[in-house]
PDB file of C-alpha atoms in Angstrom:
ATOM      1  CA  MET A 229     129.584 147.967 208.183  1.00  0.00           C
ATOM      2  CA  PHE A 230     128.512 146.856 204.453  1.00  0.00           C
ATOM      3  CA  CYS A 231     129.769 147.673 201.141  1.00  0.00           C
ATOM      4  CA  PRO A 232     127.495 150.368 199.538  1.00  0.00           C
ATOM      5  CA  LYS A 233     127.734 148.466 196.218  1.00  0.00           C
ATOM      6  CA  CYS A 234     128.246 144.688 197.069  1.00  0.00           C
ATOM      7  CA  GLY A 235     126.122 144.518 200.183  1.00  0.00           C
ATOM      8  CA  ARG A 236     128.949 142.282 201.483  1.00  0.00           C
ATOM      9  CA  GLU A 237     130.289 142.565 205.424  1.00  0.00           C
ATOM     10  CA  LEU A 238     132.838 144.892 206.194  1.00  0.00           C
ATOM     11  CA  PRO A 239     135.182 145.254 208.948  1.00  0.00           C
ATOM     12  CA  ASP A 240     134.571 148.787 210.853  1.00  0.00           C
ATOM     13  CA  GLY A 241     136.744 151.583 209.624  1.00  0.00           C
ATOM     14  CA  SER A 242     137.387 149.614 206.242  1.00  0.00           C
ATOM     15  CA  THR A 243     138.239 152.327 203.399  1.00  0.00           C
ATOM     16  CA  PHE A 244     137.226 150.421 200.945  1.00  0.00           C
ATOM     17  CA  CYS A 245     135.654 147.084 199.709  1.00  0.00           C
ATOM     18  CA  PRO A 246     138.230 144.129 199.261  1.00  0.00           C
ATOM     19  CA  TRP A 247     135.573 142.282 197.068  1.00  0.00           C
ATOM     20  CA  CYS A 248     134.347 144.847 194.563  1.00  0.00           C
ATOM     21  CA  GLY A 249     137.240 147.637 194.939  1.00  0.00           C
ATOM     22  CA  ALA A 250     134.243 150.435 195.720  1.00  0.00           C
ATOM     23  CA  ALA A 251     135.258 153.232 198.588  1.00  0.00           C
ATOM     24  CA  SER A 252     133.531 152.196 202.045  1.00  0.00           C
ATOM     25  CA  THR A 253     132.240 155.258 203.760  1.00  0.00           C
ATOM     26  CA  GLY A 254     132.849 153.791 206.924  1.00  0.00           C
ATOM     27  CA  VAL A 255     129.832 153.747 208.457  1.00  0.00           C
ATOM     28  CA  ALA A 256     129.255 151.228 210.792  1.00  0.00           C
ATOM     29  CA  ASN A 257     125.681 149.851 210.739  1.00  0.00           C
ATOM     30  CA  GLY A 258     124.271 153.344 210.154  1.00  0.00           C
ATOM     31  CA  SER A 259     125.983 155.666 212.523  1.00  0.00           C
ATOM     32  CA  GLN A 260     128.836 157.457 212.529  1.00  0.00           C
ATOM     33  CA  PRO A 261     132.147 156.143 212.833  1.00  0.00           C
ATOM     34  CA  LYS A 262     133.383 155.783 215.960  1.00  0.00           C
ATOM     35  CA  ALA A 263     136.667 157.242 217.165  1.00  0.00           C
ATOM     36  CA  ALA A 264     139.360 154.863 218.792  1.00  0.00           C
ATOM     37  CA  ASP A 265     141.461 154.255 221.216  1.00  0.00           C
ATOM     38  CA  PRO A 266     145.182 154.326 220.635  1.00  0.00           C
ATOM     39  CA  ALA A 267     146.464 150.905 220.516  1.00  0.00           C
ATOM     40  CA  PRO A 268     149.970 149.522 220.651  1.00  0.00           C
ATOM     41  CA  VAL A 269     151.594 148.615 217.025  1.00  0.00           C
ATOM     42  CA  GLN A 270     151.750 144.950 216.566  1.00  0.00           C
ATOM     43  CA  THR A 271     153.149 142.715 214.099  1.00  0.00           C
ATOM     44  CA  PRO A 272     150.381 141.012 212.896  1.00  0.00           C
ATOM     45  CA  ALA A 273     150.711 137.001 212.937  1.00  0.00           C
ATOM     46  CA  PRO A 274     150.579 135.455 209.404  1.00  0.00           C
ATOM     47  CA  VAL A 275     147.312 134.386 208.718  1.00  0.00           C
ATOM     48  CA  ALA A 276     146.560 131.428 206.512  1.00  0.00           C
ATOM     49  CA  PRO A 277     144.722 131.980 203.661  1.00  0.00           C
ATOM     50  CA  SER A 278     141.496 130.441 203.614  1.00  0.00           C
ATOM     51  CA  ALA A 279     138.656 130.893 200.404  1.00  0.00           C
ATOM     52  CA  PRO A 280     136.453 134.257 200.045  1.00  0.00           C
ATOM     53  CA  ALA A 281     133.065 133.268 200.895  1.00  0.00           C
ATOM     54  CA  PRO A 282     130.093 133.712 198.027  1.00  0.00           C
ATOM     55  CA  VAL A 283     129.856 137.091 196.645  1.00  0.00           C
ATOM     56  CA  ALA A 284     126.286 138.057 196.699  1.00  0.00           C
ATOM     57  CA  PRO A 285     124.411 138.713 193.730  1.00  0.00           C
ATOM     58  CA  SER A 286     125.437 142.787 192.150  1.00  0.00           C
ATOM     59  CA  ALA A 287     124.704 145.251 189.539  1.00  0.00           C
ATOM     60  CA  PRO A 288     127.459 144.421 186.902  1.00  0.00           C
ATOM     61  CA  ALA A 289     129.481 147.016 186.982  1.00  0.00           C
ATOM     62  CA  PRO A 290     130.511 149.083 183.359  1.00  0.00           C
ATOM     63  CA  VAL A 291     132.821 147.026 181.192  1.00  0.00           C
ATOM     64  CA  ALA A 292     135.576 148.288 178.982  1.00  0.00           C
ATOM     65  CA  PRO A 293     135.207 147.316 174.964  1.00  0.00           C
ATOM     66  CA  SER A 294     137.314 144.086 173.975  1.00  0.00           C
ATOM     67  CA  ALA A 295     138.604 142.992 171.157  1.00  0.00           C
ATOM     68  CA  PRO A 296     135.861 140.986 169.183  1.00  0.00           C
ATOM     69  CA  ALA A 297     136.037 137.362 169.766  1.00  0.00           C
ATOM     70  CA  PRO A 298     137.403 136.149 166.914  1.00  0.00           C
ATOM     71  CA  ASP A 299     136.199 134.144 163.669  1.00  0.00           C
ATOM     72  CA  TYR A 300     135.967 130.677 164.738  1.00  0.00           C
ATOM     73  CA  ALA A 301     134.828 129.800 161.464  1.00  0.00           C
ATOM     74  CA  ALA A 302     137.599 130.689 159.417  1.00  0.00           C
ATOM     75  CA  ALA A 303     139.691 129.175 161.521  1.00  0.00           C
ATOM     76  CA  PRO A 304     141.433 126.379 159.849  1.00  0.00           C
ATOM     77  CA  GLY A 305     139.654 122.627 160.871  1.00  0.00           C
ATOM     78  CA  ALA A 306     137.039 125.033 163.029  1.00  0.00           C
ATOM     79  CA  PRO A 307     133.055 123.693 162.043  1.00  0.00           C
ATOM     80  CA  LYS A 308     131.706 125.663 160.069  1.00  0.00           C
ATOM     81  CA  ARG A 309     128.668 127.707 160.846  1.00  0.00           C
ATOM     82  CA  SER A 310     125.275 126.732 159.470  1.00  0.00           C
ATOM     83  CA  LYS A 311     123.611 129.117 156.955  1.00  0.00           C
ATOM     84  CA  LYS A 312     120.526 127.367 157.628  1.00  0.00           C
ATOM     85  CA  PRO A 313     118.914 129.411 160.184  1.00  0.00           C
ATOM     86  CA  LEU A 314     119.918 132.665 157.208  1.00  0.00           C
ATOM     87  CA  VAL A 315     117.800 130.758 154.782  1.00  0.00           C
ATOM     88  CA  LEU A 316     114.622 129.773 156.832  1.00  0.00           C
ATOM     89  CA  GLY A 317     114.616 133.160 157.621  1.00  0.00           C
ATOM     90  CA  GLY A 318     114.861 134.386 154.236  1.00  0.00           C
ATOM     91  CA  ILE A 319     111.975 132.036 153.007  1.00  0.00           C
ATOM     92  CA  ALA A 320     110.159 133.087 155.616  1.00  0.00           C
ATOM     93  CA  VAL A 321     110.564 137.339 154.754  1.00  0.00           C
ATOM     94  CA  VAL A 322     109.322 136.595 150.752  1.00  0.00           C
ATOM     95  CA  ALA A 323     106.310 134.249 152.016  1.00  0.00           C
ATOM     96  CA  VAL A 324     105.141 137.285 154.143  1.00  0.00           C
ATOM     97  CA  ALA A 325     106.003 139.800 151.654  1.00  0.00           C
ATOM     98  CA  ALA A 326     104.082 137.681 149.010  1.00  0.00           C
ATOM     99  CA  VAL A 327     101.003 137.519 151.344  1.00  0.00           C
ATOM    100  CA  VAL A 328     100.827 141.559 151.313  1.00  0.00           C
ATOM    101  CA  ALA A 329     101.608 141.907 147.772  1.00  0.00           C
ATOM    102  CA  ILE A 330      98.863 139.636 147.645  1.00  0.00           C
ATOM    103  CA  VAL A 331      96.252 141.718 150.163  1.00  0.00           C
ATOM    104  CA  LEU A 332      97.456 144.822 148.648  1.00  0.00           C
ATOM    105  CA  PHE A 333      96.658 143.319 144.531  1.00  0.00           C
ATOM    106  CA  ALA A 334      93.244 141.705 145.858  1.00  0.00           C
ATOM    107  CA  THR A 335      92.541 145.001 147.773  1.00  0.00           C
ATOM    108  CA  GLY A 336      93.186 146.830 144.940  1.00  0.00           C
ATOM    109  CA  VAL A 337      95.789 148.940 146.428  1.00  0.00           C
ATOM    110  CA  LEU A 338      98.784 148.041 143.732  1.00  0.00           C
ATOM    111  CA  GLY A 339      96.281 148.289 140.760  1.00  0.00           C
ATOM    112  CA  GLY A 340      94.670 145.027 141.587  1.00  0.00           C
ATOM    113  CA  GLY A 341      90.932 143.617 142.503  1.00  0.00           C
ATOM    114  CA  GLY A 342      88.566 145.907 140.902  1.00  0.00           C
ATOM    115  CA  THR A 343      90.554 149.499 141.665  1.00  0.00           C
ATOM    116  CA  LYS A 344      92.212 149.040 138.202  1.00  0.00           C
ATOM    117  CA  SER A 345      91.143 152.273 135.939  1.00  0.00           C
ATOM    118  CA  ILE A 346      87.698 152.022 134.129  1.00  0.00           C
ATOM    119  CA  PRO A 347      88.550 151.610 129.963  1.00  0.00           C
ATOM    120  CA  ASN A 348      88.508 154.481 128.355  1.00  0.00           C
ATOM    121  CA  GLY A 349      85.825 154.290 126.031  1.00  0.00           C
ATOM    122  CA  ARG A 350      81.929 155.604 125.251  1.00  0.00           C
ATOM    123  CA  TYR A 351      79.601 152.979 126.783  1.00  0.00           C
ATOM    124  CA  SER A 352      75.779 152.827 125.773  1.00  0.00           C
ATOM    125  CA  LEU A 353      72.708 150.860 126.666  1.00  0.00           C
ATOM    126  CA  TYR A 354      70.305 152.808 124.784  1.00  0.00           C
ATOM    127  CA  GLY A 355      67.295 151.072 125.391  1.00  0.00           C
ATOM    128  CA  ILE A 356      67.837 150.691 129.075  1.00  0.00           C
ATOM    129  CA  ILE A 357      69.883 153.166 130.966  1.00  0.00           C
ATOM    130  CA  PRO A 358      68.358 156.757 129.226  1.00  0.00           C
ATOM    131  CA  TYR A 359      72.604 158.009 129.385  1.00  0.00           C
ATOM    132  CA  ASP A 360      75.593 157.177 127.503  1.00  0.00           C
ATOM    133  CA  PHE A 361      79.107 156.949 129.615  1.00  0.00           C
ATOM    134  CA  ARG A 362      82.323 158.573 128.239  1.00  0.00           C
ATOM    135  CA  VAL A 363      85.240 157.874 130.086  1.00  0.00           C
ATOM    136  CA  SER A 364      88.497 159.468 129.145  1.00  0.00           C
ATOM    137  CA  GLY A 365      91.914 160.108 131.237  1.00  0.00           C
ATOM    138  CA  ASP A 366      94.445 158.623 132.897  1.00  0.00           C
ATOM    139  CA  ALA A 367      94.476 156.014 135.691  1.00  0.00           C
ATOM    140  CA  GLY A 368      93.772 158.159 138.531  1.00  0.00           C
ATOM    141  CA  GLU A 369      92.476 161.036 137.181  1.00  0.00           C
ATOM    142  CA  GLN A 370      89.967 159.718 135.184  1.00  0.00           C
ATOM    143  CA  THR A 371      86.820 162.094 134.195  1.00  0.00           C
ATOM    144  CA  LEU A 372      83.155 160.405 133.140  1.00  0.00           C
ATOM    145  CA  GLU A 373      80.637 162.345 131.258  1.00  0.00           C
ATOM    146  CA  LEU A 374      77.380 161.584 131.238  1.00  0.00           C
ATOM    147  CA  VAL A 375      76.305 162.393 127.410  1.00  0.00           C
ATOM    148  CA  GLU A 376      73.216 162.363 125.303  1.00  0.00           C
ATOM    149  CA  THR A 377      72.056 158.568 124.283  1.00  0.00           C
ATOM    150  CA  ASN A 378      71.982 156.964 120.911  1.00  0.00           C
ATOM    151  CA  GLY A 379      74.865 159.029 119.269  1.00  0.00           C
ATOM    152  CA  GLY A 380      73.855 162.421 120.736  1.00  0.00           C
ATOM    153  CA  THR A 381      77.270 164.918 121.691  1.00  0.00           C
ATOM    154  CA  ALA A 382      75.272 166.577 124.354  1.00  0.00           C
ATOM    155  CA  VAL A 383      76.887 166.418 127.963  1.00  0.00           C
ATOM    156  CA  LEU A 384      74.354 166.769 130.261  1.00  0.00           C
ATOM    157  CA  CYS A 385      77.227 166.666 133.445  1.00  0.00           C
ATOM    158  CA  SER A 386      80.944 165.407 133.843  1.00  0.00           C
ATOM    159  CA  GLY A 387      83.533 164.900 136.522  1.00  0.00           C
ATOM    160  CA  THR A 388      86.698 162.638 137.964  1.00  0.00           C
ATOM    161  CA  LEU A 389      86.600 159.335 139.144  1.00  0.00           C
ATOM    162  CA  VAL A 390      87.394 158.346 142.436  1.00  0.00           C
ATOM    163  CA  PRO A 391      86.959 155.123 144.384  1.00  0.00           C
ATOM    164  CA  ASP A 392      83.659 155.191 146.579  1.00  0.00           C
ATOM    165  CA  GLY A 393      83.924 151.794 148.626  1.00  0.00           C
ATOM    166  CA  SER A 394      83.394 148.488 146.797  1.00  0.00           C
ATOM    167  CA  ASN A 395      81.137 145.426 147.044  1.00  0.00           C
ATOM    168  CA  SER A 396      81.302 141.897 145.384  1.00  0.00           C
ATOM    169  CA  TYR A 397      82.209 142.903 142.098  1.00  0.00           C
ATOM    170  CA  GLY A 398      84.654 145.050 142.717  1.00  0.00           C
ATOM    171  CA  THR A 399      84.870 149.030 143.291  1.00  0.00           C
ATOM    172  CA  ILE A 400      82.150 151.247 143.415  1.00  0.00           C
ATOM    173  CA  TRP A 401      82.896 154.868 141.508  1.00  0.00           C
ATOM    174  CA  ARG A 402      81.966 157.824 142.587  1.00  0.00           C
ATOM    175  CA  VAL A 403      81.743 160.792 140.563  1.00  0.00           C
ATOM    176  CA  GLU A 404      83.536 164.361 142.221  1.00  0.00           C
ATOM    177  CA  ASP A 405      83.714 167.602 141.400  1.00  0.00           C
ATOM    178  CA  ILE A 406      80.242 167.316 139.329  1.00  0.00           C
ATOM    179  CA  GLU A 407      80.111 170.393 136.745  1.00  0.00           C
ATOM    180  CA  PHE A 408      76.505 170.640 134.432  1.00  0.00           C
ATOM    181  CA  SER A 409      76.054 171.927 131.030  1.00  0.00           C
ATOM    182  CA  PRO A 410      74.903 175.366 130.839  1.00  0.00           C
ATOM    183  CA  GLU A 411      71.391 173.880 129.563  1.00  0.00           C
ATOM    184  CA  TYR A 412      71.039 171.183 132.306  1.00  0.00           C
ATOM    185  CA  SER A 413      71.771 174.274 135.209  1.00  0.00           C
ATOM    186  CA  SER A 414      68.846 172.974 136.688  1.00  0.00           C
ATOM    187  CA  SER A 415      69.900 169.657 137.389  1.00  0.00           C
ATOM    188  CA  SER A 416      73.561 170.679 138.993  1.00  0.00           C
ATOM    189  CA  THR A 417      71.060 172.488 142.159  1.00  0.00           C
ATOM    190  CA  THR A 418      69.580 168.805 142.804  1.00  0.00           C
ATOM    191  CA  THR A 419      72.315 166.251 142.435  1.00  0.00           C
ATOM    192  CA  ASP A 420      74.583 165.305 145.698  1.00  0.00           C
ATOM    193  CA  SER A 421      76.230 162.639 144.252  1.00  0.00           C
ATOM    194  CA  ILE A 422      76.065 160.522 140.995  1.00  0.00           C
ATOM    195  CA  ARG A 423      77.977 156.554 141.161  1.00  0.00           C
ATOM    196  CA  VAL A 424      78.387 153.753 138.977  1.00  0.00           C
ATOM    197  CA  GLN A 425      79.991 150.197 138.424  1.00  0.00           C
ATOM    198  CA  PHE A 426      80.729 148.687 135.457  1.00  0.00           C
ATOM    199  CA  PRO A 427      81.602 145.014 135.087  1.00  0.00           C
ATOM    200  CA  GLU A 428      85.115 144.686 134.198  1.00  0.00           C
ATOM    201  CA  SER A 429      84.202 142.586 130.478  1.00  0.00           C
ATOM    202  CA  ILE A 430      83.880 145.683 129.118  1.00  0.00           C
ATOM    203  CA  ALA A 431      87.926 146.217 129.046  1.00  0.00           C
ATOM    204  CA  GLU A 432      87.174 143.210 125.828  1.00  0.00           C
ATOM    205  CA  GLY A 433      83.831 144.891 124.589  1.00  0.00           C
ATOM    206  CA  ASP A 434      81.784 142.637 126.308  1.00  0.00           C
ATOM    207  CA  PRO A 435      78.783 143.793 128.557  1.00  0.00           C
ATOM    208  CA  THR A 436      78.320 140.240 130.355  1.00  0.00           C
ATOM    209  CA  GLY A 437      77.820 141.255 134.068  1.00  0.00           C
ATOM    210  CA  THR A 438      76.258 143.856 136.428  1.00  0.00           C
ATOM    211  CA  TRP A 439      75.891 147.837 135.283  1.00  0.00           C
ATOM    212  CA  TYR A 440      75.148 150.078 138.430  1.00  0.00           C
ATOM    213  CA  LEU A 441      73.967 153.789 137.521  1.00  0.00           C
ATOM    214  CA  GLU A 442      73.062 155.975 141.381  1.00  0.00           C
ATOM    215  CA  ILE A 443      71.719 159.734 141.023  1.00  0.00           C
ATOM    216  CA  SER A 444      71.277 160.742 144.243  1.00  0.00           C
ATOM    217  CA  GLU A 445      69.460 164.019 144.639  1.00  0.00           C
ATOM    218  CA  SER A 446      69.763 166.865 147.422  1.00  0.00           C
ATOM    219  CA  ASN A 447      66.176 166.414 148.441  1.00  0.00           C
ATOM    220  CA  GLY A 448      66.597 162.620 149.020  1.00  0.00           C
ATOM    221  CA  ASN A 449      65.326 161.209 145.879  1.00  0.00           C
ATOM    222  CA  VAL A 450      67.487 158.427 144.577  1.00  0.00           C
ATOM    223  CA  MET A 451      67.461 157.666 140.833  1.00  0.00           C
ATOM    224  CA  TYR A 452      69.048 154.309 140.020  1.00  0.00           C
ATOM    225  CA  SER A 453      69.335 151.337 136.862  1.00  0.00           C
ATOM    226  CA  VAL A 454      70.551 147.703 137.506  1.00  0.00           C
ATOM    227  CA  VAL A 455      71.311 146.056 134.198  1.00  0.00           C
ATOM    228  CA  GLN A 456      71.767 142.504 134.153  1.00  0.00           C
ATOM    229  CA  PHE A 457      73.330 141.034 130.893  1.00  0.00           C
ATOM    230  CA  SER A 458      73.811 137.053 131.664  1.00  0.00           C
ATOM    231  CA  GLU A 459      76.546 134.441 130.255  1.00  0.00           C
ATOM    232  CA  ASP A 460      73.255 132.778 128.283  1.00  0.00           C
ATOM    233  CA  GLY A 461      72.745 136.608 126.017  1.00  0.00           C
ATOM    234  CA  THR A 462      69.246 137.378 128.563  1.00  0.00           C
ATOM    235  CA  VAL A 463      68.790 140.589 129.566  1.00  0.00           C
ATOM    236  CA  GLN A 464      67.431 142.051 133.238  1.00  0.00           C
ATOM    237  CA  ALA A 465      66.894 145.860 133.696  1.00  0.00           C
ATOM    238  CA  ILE A 466      65.272 148.029 135.946  1.00  0.00           C
ATOM    239  CA  SER A 467      65.960 151.558 136.007  1.00  0.00           C
ATOM    240  CA  SER A 468      63.386 154.226 138.331  1.00  0.00           C
ATOM    241  CA  SER A 469      63.561 156.924 141.092  1.00  0.00           C
ATOM    242  CA  VAL A 470      62.473 156.920 144.764  1.00  0.00           C
ATOM    243  CA  HIS A 471      61.527 159.170 146.683  1.00  0.00           C
ATOM    244  CA  LEU A 472      62.918 160.227 150.000  1.00  0.00           C
ATOM    245  CA  GLU A 473      60.976 157.802 152.456  1.00  0.00           C
ATOM    246  CA  ALA A 474      63.035 155.049 150.363  1.00  0.00           C
ATOM    247  CA  ALA A 475      66.376 156.404 149.704  1.00  0.00           C
ATOM    248  CA  ASP A 476      67.587 154.047 152.210  1.00  0.00           C
ATOM    249  CA  LEU A 477      66.601 151.497 150.459  1.00  0.00           C
ATOM    250  CA  ALA A 478      67.714 152.405 147.015  1.00  0.00           C
ATOM    251  CA  THR A 479      71.799 153.533 148.420  1.00  0.00           C
ATOM    252  CA  SER A 480      72.195 149.634 149.179  1.00  0.00           C
ATOM    253  CA  VAL A 481      71.260 148.924 145.897  1.00  0.00           C
ATOM    254  CA  LEU A 482      74.801 149.255 144.700  1.00  0.00           C
ATOM    255  CA  ASP A 483      76.578 149.201 147.858  1.00  0.00           C
ATOM    256  CA  ASP A 484      74.624 145.494 148.849  1.00  0.00           C
ATOM    257  CA  ALA A 485      75.551 144.373 144.488  1.00  0.00           C
ATOM    258  CA  LEU A 486      71.867 143.797 144.447  1.00  0.00           C
ATOM    259  CA  SER A 487      69.920 142.277 141.748  1.00  0.00           C
ATOM    260  CA  ALA A 488      67.678 143.534 138.984  1.00  0.00           C
ATOM    261  CA  GLU A 489      65.377 140.998 140.805  1.00  0.00           C
ATOM    262  CA  ASP A 490      66.085 141.894 144.165  1.00  0.00           C
ATOM    263  CA  VAL A 491      65.774 145.480 142.793  1.00  0.00           C
ATOM    264  CA  PHE A 492      62.050 144.743 141.795  1.00  0.00           C
ATOM    265  CA  ASN A 493      61.078 142.559 144.266  1.00  0.00           C
ATOM    266  CA  GLY A 494      62.065 145.099 147.543  1.00  0.00           C
ATOM    267  CA  VAL A 495      63.000 148.892 146.455  1.00  0.00           C
ATOM    268  CA  TYR A 496      60.803 148.707 143.687  1.00  0.00           C
ATOM    269  CA  GLN A 497      57.839 147.441 145.266  1.00  0.00           C
ATOM    270  CA  ARG A 498      57.956 149.255 148.468  1.00  0.00           C
ATOM    271  CA  SER A 499      58.508 152.778 146.710  1.00  0.00           C
ATOM    272  CA  ASN A 500      56.766 155.502 144.676  1.00  0.00           C
ATOM    273  CA  TYR A 501      58.597 155.112 141.179  1.00  0.00           C
ATOM    274  CA  ARG A 502      58.744 157.244 138.580  1.00  0.00           C
ATOM    275  CA  GLY A 503      59.223 154.604 135.988  1.00  0.00           C
ATOM    276  CA  ASP A 504      60.622 151.936 135.164  1.00  0.00           C
ATOM    277  CA  TYR A 505      62.487 150.441 131.752  1.00  0.00           C
ATOM    278  CA  GLY A 506      63.024 146.778 130.610  1.00  0.00           C
ATOM    279  CA  PHE A 507      62.122 144.396 133.320  1.00  0.00           C
ATOM    280  CA  SER A 508      58.758 143.685 132.648  1.00  0.00           C
ATOM    281  CA  GLU A 509      60.125 141.141 130.189  1.00  0.00           C
ATOM    282  CA  THR A 510      63.971 139.293 129.611  1.00  0.00           C
ATOM    283  CA  LEU A 511      65.459 140.953 126.704  1.00  0.00           C
ATOM    284  CA  THR A 512      68.012 138.892 124.486  1.00  0.00           C
ATOM    285  CA  LEU A 513      71.094 140.211 123.493  1.00  0.00           C
ATOM    286  CA  THR A 514      72.436 139.135 120.331  1.00  0.00           C
ATOM    287  CA  SER A 515      76.223 140.656 118.448  1.00  0.00           C
ATOM    288  CA  VAL A 516      76.207 142.610 115.672  1.00  0.00           C
ATOM    289  CA  PRO A 517      79.253 141.513 112.821  1.00  0.00           C
ATOM    290  CA  ASN A 518      81.711 144.415 112.887  1.00  0.00           C
ATOM    291  CA  ALA A 519      85.282 145.032 111.282  1.00  0.00           C
ATOM    292  CA  ASP A 520      86.217 147.334 113.972  1.00  0.00           C
ATOM    293  CA  PRO A 521      87.907 145.675 116.904  1.00  0.00           C
ATOM    294  CA  LEU A 522      87.361 148.581 119.237  1.00  0.00           C
ATOM    295  CA  ILE A 523      83.604 149.000 118.405  1.00  0.00           C
ATOM    296  CA  HIS A 524      81.501 146.586 119.733  1.00  0.00           C
ATOM    297  CA  VAL A 525      77.362 146.507 118.818  1.00  0.00           C
ATOM    298  CA  TYR A 526      74.686 144.400 119.974  1.00  0.00           C
ATOM    299  CA  TYR A 527      70.575 144.062 119.610  1.00  0.00           C
ATOM    300  CA  LEU A 528      68.370 143.823 122.609  1.00  0.00           C
ATOM    301  CA  GLU A 529      65.330 142.319 121.233  1.00  0.00           C
ATOM    302  CA  ASN A 530      61.794 141.646 123.140  1.00  0.00           C
ATOM    303  CA  GLN A 531      60.627 138.461 123.623  1.00  0.00           C
ATOM    304  CA  ASN A 532      58.761 138.413 120.675  1.00  0.00           C
ATOM    305  CA  GLY A 533      62.062 139.328 118.120  1.00  0.00           C
ATOM    306  CA  GLU A 534      61.329 143.097 118.098  1.00  0.00           C
ATOM    307  CA  LEU A 535      64.418 145.430 118.589  1.00  0.00           C
ATOM    308  CA  HIS A 536      64.499 147.122 121.532  1.00  0.00           C
ATOM    309  CA  GLY A 537      67.373 148.746 121.678  1.00  0.00           C
ATOM    310  CA  ILE A 538      70.790 149.183 121.096  1.00  0.00           C
ATOM    311  CA  VAL A 539      74.001 148.445 123.393  1.00  0.00           C
ATOM    312  CA  SER A 540      77.299 149.491 122.387  1.00  0.00           C
ATOM    313  CA  ILE A 541      80.958 149.853 123.379  1.00  0.00           C
ATOM    314  CA  GLN A 542      83.735 151.658 121.741  1.00  0.00           C
ATOM    315  CA  LEU A 543      86.872 151.716 123.125  1.00  0.00           C
ATOM    316  CA  ASP A 544      89.156 154.290 122.790  1.00  0.00           C
ATOM    317  CA  GLU A 545      92.858 153.027 121.413  1.00  0.00           C
TER     318      GLU A 545
END
């Protein structure tokens, strides 16, 4: 018979295992125990102790809680525990946290990258884009209004700015919950979405960079404007409206951060357009001196030095 716990072979009829102390079933080799014939009682002869046989592996028995191990590092004369693993571990944690923070800032989750709020103010590209942009409100709850251009006050429509993906220039903004003024109520039935993107330099009153406006209509038409102000002061721009058959090309203008020249040679040439503004010639941007640090005005001049339009950035305090 064998011990049901440690598996050691036991004498037939054993009631417990002398190796692990487990109770025995008294079953020999899987059969029921047989009644033994009475035998004369004899005094056993002394037996010399022998070394126990190796114990077969068994599942560990539950161990009662023991007193905590002594702190040898605190004992006089004992070697001190090295803190290097802890220091290295702390450095690794800090390094990982720094990488995560950098990624979050780069993607705008912590306010970095291109998802910072648009500076509040009024932005006019008169002569290129037929609307002024009026931005107001706190970060995360900003409102964008499309306003009558050239200093007008009539509001075409307004809505809340929300991030809508990004391109190589940063965050693309979509206007949600669009509300049209009564005089433009007919536009509300056709406008499906409005998306914009402004260069980050506008925070300093500088228009340098690329501006985008995309208005998608429910009938599939897309109106877009792309304006590029280069570092050398030259300006290239295109504003056009394409029909349904070219809408997939038009909606990629903003997502793919296409240049004005790419649009002119691509979507513009392959679509049935309804007009363009300013791309037939390269314009020049000339700064106009102004004492107000929140108002920045620039003249747009054609190649003959004639006034083509006015760009103005009026920042709020």
